Short mmCIF file of C-alpha atoms in Angstrom, two decimals:
data_model
loop_
_atom_site.label_atom_id
_atom_site.label_comp_id
_atom_site.label_asym_id
_atom_site.label_seq_id
_atom_site.Cartn_x
_atom_site.Cartn_y
_atom_site.Cartn_z
CA MET A 64 0.00 0.00 0.00
CA PRO A 65 1.43 3.40 -0.91
CA ALA A 66 2.28 5.74 1.93
CA ASP A 67 -0.24 8.41 2.87
CA ILE A 68 0.93 11.54 1.10
CA GLY A 69 -1.69 13.86 2.55
CA LEU A 70 -3.96 14.16 -0.50
CA SER A 71 -7.59 15.00 -0.46
CA PRO A 72 -9.68 11.84 -0.96
CA CYS A 73 -10.96 13.43 -4.17
CA ILE A 74 -7.52 13.23 -5.80
CA SER A 75 -6.60 9.92 -7.39
CA ILE A 76 -3.10 8.49 -7.03
CA PHE A 77 -3.13 8.43 -10.85
CA ASP A 78 -3.32 12.24 -10.87
CA LEU A 79 0.26 12.34 -9.60
CA ALA A 80 3.35 11.78 -11.67
CA MET A 81 4.45 8.36 -10.53
CA ALA A 82 8.15 7.95 -9.94
CA ASP A 83 8.37 4.47 -11.42
CA VAL A 84 6.57 1.32 -12.43
CA ASP A 85 6.92 -0.24 -8.96
CA GLU A 86 5.06 2.68 -7.42
CA PHE A 87 2.35 2.42 -10.07
CA ILE A 88 1.86 -1.30 -9.45
CA ALA A 89 1.78 -0.82 -5.67
CA SER A 90 -1.09 1.65 -6.10
CA LEU A 91 -3.31 -0.83 -7.98
CA PRO A 92 -6.18 -2.77 -6.43
CA GLN A 93 -5.00 -6.25 -5.39
CA SER A 94 -6.87 -8.07 -8.19
CA GLU A 95 -5.16 -5.92 -10.85
CA ARG A 96 -1.81 -5.82 -9.05
CA VAL A 97 -1.21 -9.58 -9.19
CA ILE A 98 -2.07 -9.76 -12.90
CA THR A 99 0.05 -6.72 -13.73
CA GLN A 100 3.00 -8.12 -11.76
CA ARG A 101 2.79 -11.47 -13.58
CA LEU A 102 2.60 -9.86 -17.03
CA ARG A 103 5.49 -7.52 -16.17
CA LYS A 104 7.62 -10.48 -15.05
CA ILE A 105 6.94 -12.39 -18.28
CA ILE A 106 7.76 -9.34 -20.40
CA LEU A 107 10.97 -8.42 -18.57
CA GLU A 108 12.22 -12.02 -18.60
CA SER A 109 11.71 -12.19 -22.39
CA ASP A 110 14.82 -10.16 -23.20
CA PRO A 111 17.41 -8.42 -20.99
CA ARG A 112 17.36 -5.37 -23.30
CA ILE A 113 13.75 -4.53 -22.45
CA THR A 114 13.33 -1.28 -20.54
CA GLU A 115 10.18 -0.04 -18.88
CA LYS A 116 8.75 3.36 -18.12
CA LEU A 117 5.43 4.94 -17.39
CA SER A 118 3.78 6.55 -20.38
CA TYR A 119 0.13 7.61 -20.60
CA GLY A 120 0.05 6.67 -16.92
CA VAL A 121 0.80 2.94 -17.46
CA PRO A 122 3.90 0.74 -17.90
CA TYR A 123 5.29 0.57 -21.45
CA PHE A 124 8.09 -1.81 -22.42
CA SER A 125 10.63 -1.02 -25.14
CA ILE A 126 13.85 -2.05 -26.82
CA ARG A 127 14.25 0.06 -29.97
CA ARG A 128 10.70 1.39 -29.82
CA ARG A 129 7.64 0.56 -27.76
CA ILE A 130 6.86 -3.14 -27.84
CA CYS A 131 3.96 -3.52 -25.44
CA PHE A 132 2.15 -2.11 -22.43
CA VAL A 133 0.07 -3.25 -19.47
CA TRP A 134 -3.08 -1.20 -18.89
CA PRO A 135 -5.16 -2.05 -15.79
CA ALA A 136 -8.82 -1.07 -15.74
CA SER A 137 -8.35 1.27 -12.77
CA ALA A 138 -5.78 3.39 -14.65
CA PRO A 139 -7.11 6.44 -16.50
CA ASN A 140 -8.69 5.41 -19.80
CA GLY A 141 -8.34 1.77 -18.78
CA PRO A 142 -10.48 -0.98 -20.29
CA ARG A 143 -14.12 -0.61 -19.32
CA ASP A 144 -14.49 -4.33 -18.70
CA SER A 145 -12.56 -4.34 -15.38
CA LYS A 146 -9.72 -6.37 -16.84
CA VAL A 147 -5.99 -5.84 -17.26
CA SER A 148 -4.94 -5.39 -20.89
CA LEU A 149 -1.66 -6.52 -22.38
CA GLY A 150 -1.28 -4.32 -25.46
CA LEU A 151 1.02 -5.01 -28.40
CA CYS A 152 2.08 -1.76 -30.03
CA TYR A 153 2.54 -3.46 -33.41
CA GLY A 154 -0.10 -6.09 -32.82
CA HIS A 155 -1.25 -6.02 -36.43
CA LEU A 156 2.08 -7.69 -37.29
CA ILE A 157 1.82 -10.45 -34.64
CA SER A 158 0.51 -13.89 -35.59
CA ASP A 159 -2.35 -14.92 -33.34
CA HIS A 160 -3.03 -18.60 -33.87
CA ASP A 161 -5.09 -18.91 -30.68
CA GLY A 162 -7.25 -15.84 -31.31
CA ARG A 163 -6.18 -14.30 -28.00
CA LEU A 164 -5.36 -10.85 -29.41
CA GLN A 165 -8.16 -8.42 -30.24
CA MET A 166 -7.92 -5.46 -32.56
CA ASP A 167 -11.24 -3.91 -31.42
CA GLY A 168 -11.44 -1.73 -34.53
CA ARG A 169 -7.85 -0.49 -34.25
CA THR A 170 -5.45 -0.74 -37.18
CA GLN A 171 -2.18 -1.29 -35.31
CA VAL A 172 -2.49 -2.05 -31.58
CA SER A 173 -3.88 -5.38 -30.40
CA VAL A 174 -4.74 -6.40 -26.84
CA ALA A 175 -5.26 -9.48 -24.73
CA ARG A 176 -7.38 -8.99 -21.60
CA PHE A 177 -7.12 -10.81 -18.30
CA SER A 178 -9.37 -10.81 -15.25
CA THR A 179 -7.64 -13.61 -13.30
CA LEU A 180 -4.14 -15.03 -12.96
CA SER A 181 -5.37 -18.41 -14.18
CA GLU A 182 -6.14 -16.88 -17.60
CA ILE A 183 -2.45 -16.11 -18.13
CA ASP A 184 -0.62 -18.83 -20.05
CA GLU A 185 2.99 -17.80 -19.45
CA ARG A 186 4.32 -19.82 -22.40
CA LYS A 187 1.87 -18.24 -24.86
CA ILE A 188 2.38 -14.73 -23.52
CA SER A 189 6.14 -15.21 -23.71
CA GLU A 190 5.82 -16.38 -27.34
CA ILE A 191 3.73 -13.31 -28.19
CA VAL A 192 6.30 -11.01 -26.54
CA GLN A 193 9.15 -12.79 -28.37
CA GLU A 194 7.38 -12.19 -31.67
CA ALA A 195 6.82 -8.55 -30.71
CA ILE A 196 10.59 -8.28 -30.10
CA LEU A 197 11.22 -9.67 -33.60
CA VAL A 198 8.86 -7.04 -34.99
CA ASP A 199 10.76 -4.41 -33.00
CA ASN A 200 13.95 -5.52 -34.75
CA MET A 201 12.38 -5.00 -38.18
CA LYS A 202 13.08 -1.76 -39.97
CA LEU A 203 9.58 -0.34 -40.10
CA LYS A 204 8.84 2.83 -42.01
CA ARG A 205 7.93 5.73 -39.82
CA LYS A 206 4.65 7.47 -40.59
#
């Protein structure tokens, strides 16, 4: 639980500039925290070059450019379905043999949503992240 920093109860912890991803995760409701921690662990263990930082108020993971992000429902503009989203920044280039990734009308970003830890298949998520790393290594044209 984050330390009391003397804020009015009307001010959300997300209204503050978080210092780092650990602080962000610690501020999440328990149900989202455990899912976010597991996804983060899978992502970071996928490649030692992966760096993380908060962007748009949620953790983004990068090597050359942004690879993916984890967006809990309680974060601003989070998914309305009370789940934690794993987003692939170049999801349109990722093969999805199991149909886990959803485009939801977007042209580039795809997401997989989780409401429980048991929904996370570490091997499959790791494979998706590995493919996203391969896409990151491609020389994509900038818009």
